[in-house]
Amino acid sequence: MEYRKDKHGNKLSMLGYGCMRFTKKGNAIDIDKAEQEIMAAYEAGVNYYDTAYIYPGSEAALGEILERNGIRDKVNIATKLPQYLIRNSKGLDKYFEEELSRLRTDHVDYYLMHHLTDVEMWEKLKAVGIEDWIREKKASGQIRNIGFSYHGNSDNFVTILNDYDWDFCQVQYNYLDEVTQAGVSGVKAAAEKGIPVV
Protein backbone atom coordinates (compact mmCIF):
# COMPACT_ATOMS: atom_id res chain seq x y z
CA MET A 1 0.00 0.00 0.00
CA GLU A 2 1.20 3.50 -0.77
CA TYR A 3 0.61 6.31 1.72
CA ARG A 4 0.45 10.09 1.66
CA LYS A 5 0.53 12.59 4.49
CA ASP A 6 -2.28 15.02 5.27
CA LYS A 7 -1.80 18.67 6.30
CA HIS A 8 -0.82 17.60 9.80
CA GLY A 9 1.57 14.80 8.84
CA ASN A 10 -0.81 11.88 9.43
CA LYS A 11 -0.10 8.92 7.15
CA LEU A 12 -3.14 7.90 5.04
CA SER A 13 -3.46 5.00 2.65
CA MET A 14 -3.82 6.06 -0.99
CA LEU A 15 -6.80 3.74 -1.21
CA GLY A 16 -9.66 4.33 1.21
CA TYR A 17 -12.57 2.03 1.98
CA GLY A 18 -16.05 3.37 1.27
CA CYS A 19 -18.70 1.96 3.61
CA MET A 20 -21.78 3.29 1.84
CA ARG A 21 -22.90 -0.03 0.37
CA PHE A 22 -22.09 -3.01 2.56
CA THR A 23 -23.55 -6.31 1.36
CA LYS A 24 -27.04 -6.88 2.74
CA LYS A 25 -28.60 -10.01 4.18
CA GLY A 26 -32.31 -9.36 3.87
CA ASN A 27 -32.86 -5.75 4.92
CA ALA A 28 -29.81 -5.53 7.19
CA ILE A 29 -26.07 -5.33 6.65
CA ASP A 30 -24.41 -8.75 6.49
CA ILE A 31 -22.08 -7.96 9.38
CA ASP A 32 -19.95 -11.09 8.94
CA LYS A 33 -19.29 -10.34 5.27
CA ALA A 34 -18.65 -6.66 6.04
CA GLU A 35 -16.16 -7.70 8.70
CA GLN A 36 -14.33 -10.00 6.28
CA GLU A 37 -14.12 -7.19 3.72
CA ILE A 38 -12.96 -4.53 6.18
CA MET A 39 -10.37 -6.81 7.72
CA ALA A 40 -9.06 -7.82 4.28
CA ALA A 41 -8.67 -4.12 3.44
CA TYR A 42 -7.02 -3.45 6.81
CA GLU A 43 -4.57 -6.32 6.35
CA ALA A 44 -3.74 -4.94 2.88
CA GLY A 45 -2.80 -1.61 4.48
CA VAL A 46 -5.99 0.46 4.12
CA ASN A 47 -6.29 2.84 7.07
CA TYR A 48 -9.03 5.26 5.91
CA TYR A 49 -12.70 4.20 6.25
CA ASP A 50 -15.43 6.50 4.95
CA THR A 51 -19.03 6.40 6.16
CA ALA A 52 -21.87 8.86 6.84
CA TYR A 53 -24.86 9.42 9.09
CA ILE A 54 -27.26 8.78 6.24
CA TYR A 55 -25.73 5.48 5.01
CA PRO A 56 -28.20 2.97 6.51
CA GLY A 57 -26.53 0.96 9.28
CA SER A 58 -23.03 1.80 8.05
CA GLU A 59 -21.68 3.75 11.02
CA ALA A 60 -22.94 1.14 13.50
CA ALA A 61 -21.51 -1.74 11.46
CA LEU A 62 -18.13 -0.05 11.08
CA GLY A 63 -17.98 0.80 14.78
CA GLU A 64 -18.84 -2.77 15.77
CA ILE A 65 -16.25 -4.28 13.44
CA LEU A 66 -13.43 -1.94 14.48
CA GLU A 67 -14.18 -2.48 18.17
CA ARG A 68 -14.53 -6.26 17.83
CA ASN A 69 -11.14 -6.50 16.13
CA GLY A 70 -9.38 -4.00 18.40
CA ILE A 71 -8.25 -1.76 15.55
CA ARG A 72 -10.12 1.50 16.15
CA ASP A 73 -6.96 3.38 17.06
CA LYS A 74 -5.05 1.90 14.12
CA VAL A 75 -7.37 3.35 11.46
CA ASN A 76 -8.91 6.67 10.50
CA ILE A 77 -12.67 7.09 10.47
CA ALA A 78 -14.22 9.63 8.14
CA THR A 79 -17.90 10.39 8.63
CA LYS A 80 -20.20 13.24 7.81
CA LEU A 81 -22.51 15.76 9.45
CA PRO A 82 -25.98 15.48 7.90
CA GLN A 83 -26.14 19.23 7.25
CA TYR A 84 -29.50 18.84 5.48
CA LEU A 85 -31.05 17.84 8.84
CA ILE A 86 -29.60 20.73 10.87
CA ARG A 87 -32.17 23.36 11.88
CA ASN A 88 -30.37 24.96 14.85
CA SER A 89 -27.19 24.74 16.90
CA LYS A 90 -28.60 21.93 19.08
CA GLY A 91 -28.75 19.72 16.00
CA LEU A 92 -24.98 19.89 15.61
CA ASP A 93 -24.36 18.13 18.92
CA LYS A 94 -27.37 15.84 18.56
CA TYR A 95 -26.22 14.25 15.32
CA PHE A 96 -22.52 14.27 16.19
CA GLU A 97 -23.09 12.52 19.52
CA GLU A 98 -25.28 9.95 17.79
CA GLU A 99 -22.50 9.30 15.29
CA LEU A 100 -19.90 8.85 18.04
CA SER A 101 -22.21 6.35 19.73
CA ARG A 102 -22.83 4.41 16.52
CA LEU A 103 -19.11 4.34 15.75
CA ARG A 104 -18.21 3.33 19.34
CA THR A 105 -15.53 5.98 19.55
CA ASP A 106 -14.78 9.23 21.36
CA HIS A 107 -13.48 11.04 18.28
CA VAL A 108 -13.73 11.26 14.50
CA ASP A 109 -10.49 11.52 12.57
CA TYR A 110 -11.95 13.16 9.45
CA TYR A 111 -15.31 14.91 9.75
CA LEU A 112 -17.08 16.39 6.75
CA MET A 113 -19.97 18.73 6.12
CA HIS A 114 -21.91 16.27 3.98
CA HIS A 115 -23.18 16.88 0.48
CA LEU A 116 -22.72 20.62 0.09
CA THR A 117 -24.11 21.61 -3.30
CA ASP A 118 -23.98 25.39 -3.09
CA VAL A 119 -22.78 28.30 -0.99
CA GLU A 120 -26.23 28.74 0.57
CA MET A 121 -25.92 25.40 2.39
CA TRP A 122 -22.60 26.48 3.91
CA GLU A 123 -24.07 29.87 4.86
CA LYS A 124 -26.97 28.14 6.66
CA LEU A 125 -24.48 26.14 8.72
CA LYS A 126 -22.57 29.30 9.54
CA ALA A 127 -25.83 30.92 10.68
CA VAL A 128 -26.34 28.19 13.31
CA GLY A 129 -22.77 28.55 14.62
CA ILE A 130 -20.87 25.83 12.79
CA GLU A 131 -17.54 27.68 12.88
CA ASP A 132 -17.52 28.03 16.69
CA TRP A 133 -18.78 24.45 17.01
CA ILE A 134 -15.93 23.14 14.84
CA ARG A 135 -13.37 25.10 16.89
CA GLU A 136 -14.76 23.61 20.12
CA LYS A 137 -14.78 20.04 18.78
CA LYS A 138 -11.26 20.34 17.40
CA ALA A 139 -9.99 21.88 20.65
CA SER A 140 -11.51 18.98 22.62
CA GLY A 141 -10.01 16.40 20.24
CA GLN A 142 -13.41 15.01 19.28
CA ILE A 143 -12.77 16.08 15.69
CA ARG A 144 -9.21 15.79 14.42
CA ASN A 145 -9.64 17.12 10.85
CA ILE A 146 -12.52 19.07 9.30
CA GLY A 147 -13.61 19.05 5.69
CA PHE A 148 -16.58 19.03 3.36
CA SER A 149 -17.92 16.75 0.65
CA TYR A 150 -19.05 18.55 -2.44
CA HIS A 151 -21.70 17.89 -5.10
CA GLY A 152 -22.29 21.25 -6.83
CA ASN A 153 -20.59 23.28 -9.57
CA SER A 154 -16.95 24.35 -9.65
CA ASP A 155 -17.60 28.05 -8.92
CA ASN A 156 -19.43 27.30 -5.66
CA PHE A 157 -16.76 24.75 -4.74
CA VAL A 158 -14.03 27.38 -4.92
CA THR A 159 -16.12 29.86 -2.89
CA ILE A 160 -16.63 27.31 -0.08
CA LEU A 161 -13.00 26.19 -0.31
CA ASN A 162 -11.82 29.77 0.25
CA ASP A 163 -14.30 30.60 3.01
CA TYR A 164 -12.86 28.44 5.79
CA ASP A 165 -9.54 26.94 6.91
CA TRP A 166 -10.36 23.38 5.81
CA ASP A 167 -8.08 20.44 6.57
CA PHE A 168 -9.31 18.49 3.52
CA CYS A 169 -12.20 18.13 1.08
CA GLN A 170 -13.93 15.31 -0.76
CA VAL A 171 -15.09 15.47 -4.35
CA GLN A 172 -16.53 13.14 -6.94
CA TYR A 173 -14.12 13.02 -9.85
CA ASN A 174 -14.70 11.54 -13.28
CA TYR A 175 -11.77 11.02 -15.65
CA LEU A 176 -14.13 11.28 -18.64
CA ASP A 177 -15.97 14.39 -17.45
CA GLU A 178 -13.50 16.81 -15.94
CA VAL A 179 -15.86 19.77 -15.57
CA THR A 180 -18.83 18.37 -13.64
CA GLN A 181 -19.00 19.29 -9.94
CA ALA A 182 -15.63 20.47 -8.60
CA GLY A 183 -13.88 19.16 -11.70
CA VAL A 184 -10.24 19.67 -12.56
CA SER A 185 -10.44 23.38 -11.73
CA GLY A 186 -11.67 22.60 -8.21
CA VAL A 187 -9.01 19.96 -7.58
CA LYS A 188 -6.34 22.40 -8.79
CA ALA A 189 -7.74 25.17 -6.56
CA ALA A 190 -7.54 22.86 -3.54
CA ALA A 191 -3.97 21.88 -4.44
CA GLU A 192 -2.95 25.54 -4.73
CA LYS A 193 -4.24 26.13 -1.18
CA GLY A 194 -2.52 22.98 0.10
CA ILE A 195 -5.85 21.34 0.94
CA PRO A 196 -5.77 17.56 0.41
CA VAL A 197 -8.52 16.06 -1.74
CA VAL A 198 -10.15 12.72 -1.00
Coordinates of C-alpha atoms in Angstrom, one line a residue:
M1 CA 0.0 0.0 0.0
E2 CA 1.2 3.5 -0.8
Y3 CA 0.6 6.3 1.7
R4 CA 0.5 10.1 1.7
K5 CA 0.5 12.6 4.5
D6 CA -2.3 15.0 5.3
K7 CA -1.8 18.7 6.3
H8 CA -0.8 17.6 9.8
G9 CA 1.6 14.8 8.8
N10 CA -0.8 11.9 9.4
K11 CA -0.1 8.9 7.1
L12 CA -3.1 7.9 5.0
S13 CA -3.5 5.0 2.6
M14 CA -3.8 6.1 -1.0
L15 CA -6.8 3.7 -1.2
G16 CA -9.7 4.3 1.2
Y17 CA -12.6 2.0 2.0
G18 CA -16.1 3.4 1.3
C19 CA -18.7 2.0 3.6
M20 CA -21.8 3.3 1.8
R21 CA -22.9 0.0 0.4
F22 CA -22.1 -3.0 2.6
T23 CA -23.5 -6.3 1.4
K24 CA -27.0 -6.9 2.7
K25 CA -28.6 -10.0 4.2
G26 CA -32.3 -9.4 3.9
N27 CA -32.9 -5.7 4.9
A28 CA -29.8 -5.5 7.2
I29 CA -26.1 -5.3 6.7
D30 CA -24.4 -8.7 6.5
I31 CA -22.1 -8.0 9.4
D32 CA -19.9 -11.1 8.9
K33 CA -19.3 -10.3 5.3
A34 CA -18.7 -6.7 6.0
E35 CA -16.2 -7.7 8.7
Q36 CA -14.3 -10.0 6.3
E37 CA -14.1 -7.2 3.7
I38 CA -13.0 -4.5 6.2
M39 CA -10.4 -6.8 7.7
A40 CA -9.1 -7.8 4.3
A41 CA -8.7 -4.1 3.4
Y42 CA -7.0 -3.4 6.8
E43 CA -4.6 -6.3 6.3
A44 CA -3.7 -4.9 2.9
G45 CA -2.8 -1.6 4.5
V46 CA -6.0 0.5 4.1
N47 CA -6.3 2.8 7.1
Y48 CA -9.0 5.3 5.9
Y49 CA -12.7 4.2 6.3
D50 CA -15.4 6.5 5.0
T51 CA -19.0 6.4 6.2
A52 CA -21.9 8.9 6.8
Y53 CA -24.9 9.4 9.1
I54 CA -27.3 8.8 6.2
Y55 CA -25.7 5.5 5.0
P56 CA -28.2 3.0 6.5
G57 CA -26.5 1.0 9.3
S58 CA -23.0 1.8 8.0
E59 CA -21.7 3.8 11.0
A60 CA -22.9 1.1 13.5
A61 CA -21.5 -1.7 11.5
L62 CA -18.1 0.0 11.1
G63 CA -18.0 0.8 14.8
E64 CA -18.8 -2.8 15.8
I65 CA -16.2 -4.3 13.4
L66 CA -13.4 -1.9 14.5
E67 CA -14.2 -2.5 18.2
R68 CA -14.5 -6.3 17.8
N69 CA -11.1 -6.5 16.1
G70 CA -9.4 -4.0 18.4
I71 CA -8.3 -1.8 15.5
R72 CA -10.1 1.5 16.2
D73 CA -7.0 3.4 17.1
K74 CA -5.1 1.9 14.1
V75 CA -7.4 3.3 11.5
N76 CA -8.9 6.7 10.5
I77 CA -12.7 7.1 10.5
A78 CA -14.2 9.6 8.1
T79 CA -17.9 10.4 8.6
K80 CA -20.2 13.2 7.8
L81 CA -22.5 15.8 9.5
P82 CA -26.0 15.5 7.9
Q83 CA -26.1 19.2 7.3
Y84 CA -29.5 18.8 5.5
L85 CA -31.0 17.8 8.8
I86 CA -29.6 20.7 10.9
R87 CA -32.2 23.4 11.9
N88 CA -30.4 25.0 14.8
S89 CA -27.2 24.7 16.9
K90 CA -28.6 21.9 19.1
G91 CA -28.7 19.7 16.0
L92 CA -25.0 19.9 15.6
D93 CA -24.4 18.1 18.9
K94 CA -27.4 15.8 18.6
Y95 CA -26.2 14.2 15.3
F96 CA -22.5 14.3 16.2
E97 CA -23.1 12.5 19.5
E98 CA -25.3 9.9 17.8
E99 CA -22.5 9.3 15.3
L100 CA -19.9 8.8 18.0
S101 CA -22.2 6.4 19.7
R102 CA -22.8 4.4 16.5
L103 CA -19.1 4.3 15.8
R104 CA -18.2 3.3 19.3
T105 CA -15.5 6.0 19.6
D106 CA -14.8 9.2 21.4
H107 CA -13.5 11.0 18.3
V108 CA -13.7 11.3 14.5
D109 CA -10.5 11.5 12.6
Y110 CA -12.0 13.2 9.5
Y111 CA -15.3 14.9 9.8
L112 CA -17.1 16.4 6.7
M113 CA -20.0 18.7 6.1
H114 CA -21.9 16.3 4.0
H115 CA -23.2 16.9 0.5
L116 CA -22.7 20.6 0.1
T117 CA -24.1 21.6 -3.3
D118 CA -24.0 25.4 -3.1
V119 CA -22.8 28.3 -1.0
E120 CA -26.2 28.7 0.6
M121 CA -25.9 25.4 2.4
W122 CA -22.6 26.5 3.9
E123 CA -24.1 29.9 4.9
K124 CA -27.0 28.1 6.7
L125 CA -24.5 26.1 8.7
K126 CA -22.6 29.3 9.5
A127 CA -25.8 30.9 10.7
V128 CA -26.3 28.2 13.3
G129 CA -22.8 28.6 14.6
I130 CA -20.9 25.8 12.8
E131 CA -17.5 27.7 12.9
D132 CA -17.5 28.0 16.7
W133 CA -18.8 24.4 17.0
I134 CA -15.9 23.1 14.8
R135 CA -13.4 25.1 16.9
E136 CA -14.8 23.6 20.1
K137 CA -14.8 20.0 18.8
K138 CA -11.3 20.3 17.4
A139 CA -10.0 21.9 20.7
S140 CA -11.5 19.0 22.6
G141 CA -10.0 16.4 20.2
Q142 CA -13.4 15.0 19.3
I143 CA -12.8 16.1 15.7
R144 CA -9.2 15.8 14.4
N145 CA -9.6 17.1 10.9
I146 CA -12.5 19.1 9.3
G147 CA -13.6 19.1 5.7
F148 CA -16.6 19.0 3.4
S149 CA -17.9 16.8 0.7
Y150 CA -19.1 18.6 -2.4
H151 CA -21.7 17.9 -5.1
G152 CA -22.3 21.2 -6.8
N153 CA -20.6 23.3 -9.6
S154 CA -17.0 24.3 -9.7
D155 CA -17.6 28.0 -8.9
N156 CA -19.4 27.3 -5.7
F157 CA -16.8 24.8 -4.7
V158 CA -14.0 27.4 -4.9
T159 CA -16.1 29.9 -2.9
I160 CA -16.6 27.3 -0.1
L161 CA -13.0 26.2 -0.3
N162 CA -11.8 29.8 0.2
D163 CA -14.3 30.6 3.0
Y164 CA -12.9 28.4 5.8
D165 CA -9.5 26.9 6.9
W166 CA -10.4 23.4 5.8
D167 CA -8.1 20.4 6.6
F168 CA -9.3 18.5 3.5
C169 CA -12.2 18.1 1.1
Q170 CA -13.9 15.3 -0.8
V171 CA -15.1 15.5 -4.4
Q172 CA -16.5 13.1 -6.9
Y173 CA -14.1 13.0 -9.8
N174 CA -14.7 11.5 -13.3
Y175 CA -11.8 11.0 -15.7
L176 CA -14.1 11.3 -18.6
D177 CA -16.0 14.4 -17.5
E178 CA -13.5 16.8 -15.9
V179 CA -15.9 19.8 -15.6
T180 CA -18.8 18.4 -13.6
Q181 CA -19.0 19.3 -9.9
A182 CA -15.6 20.5 -8.6
G183 CA -13.9 19.2 -11.7
V184 CA -10.2 19.7 -12.6
S185 CA -10.4 23.4 -11.7
G186 CA -11.7 22.6 -8.2
V187 CA -9.0 20.0 -7.6
K188 CA -6.3 22.4 -8.8
A189 CA -7.7 25.2 -6.6
A190 CA -7.5 22.9 -3.5
A191 CA -4.0 21.9 -4.4
E192 CA -2.9 25.5 -4.7
K193 CA -4.2 26.1 -1.2
G194 CA -2.5 23.0 0.1
I195 CA -5.9 21.3 0.9
P196 CA -5.8 17.6 0.4
V197 CA -8.5 16.1 -1.7
V198 CA -10.1 12.7 -1.0

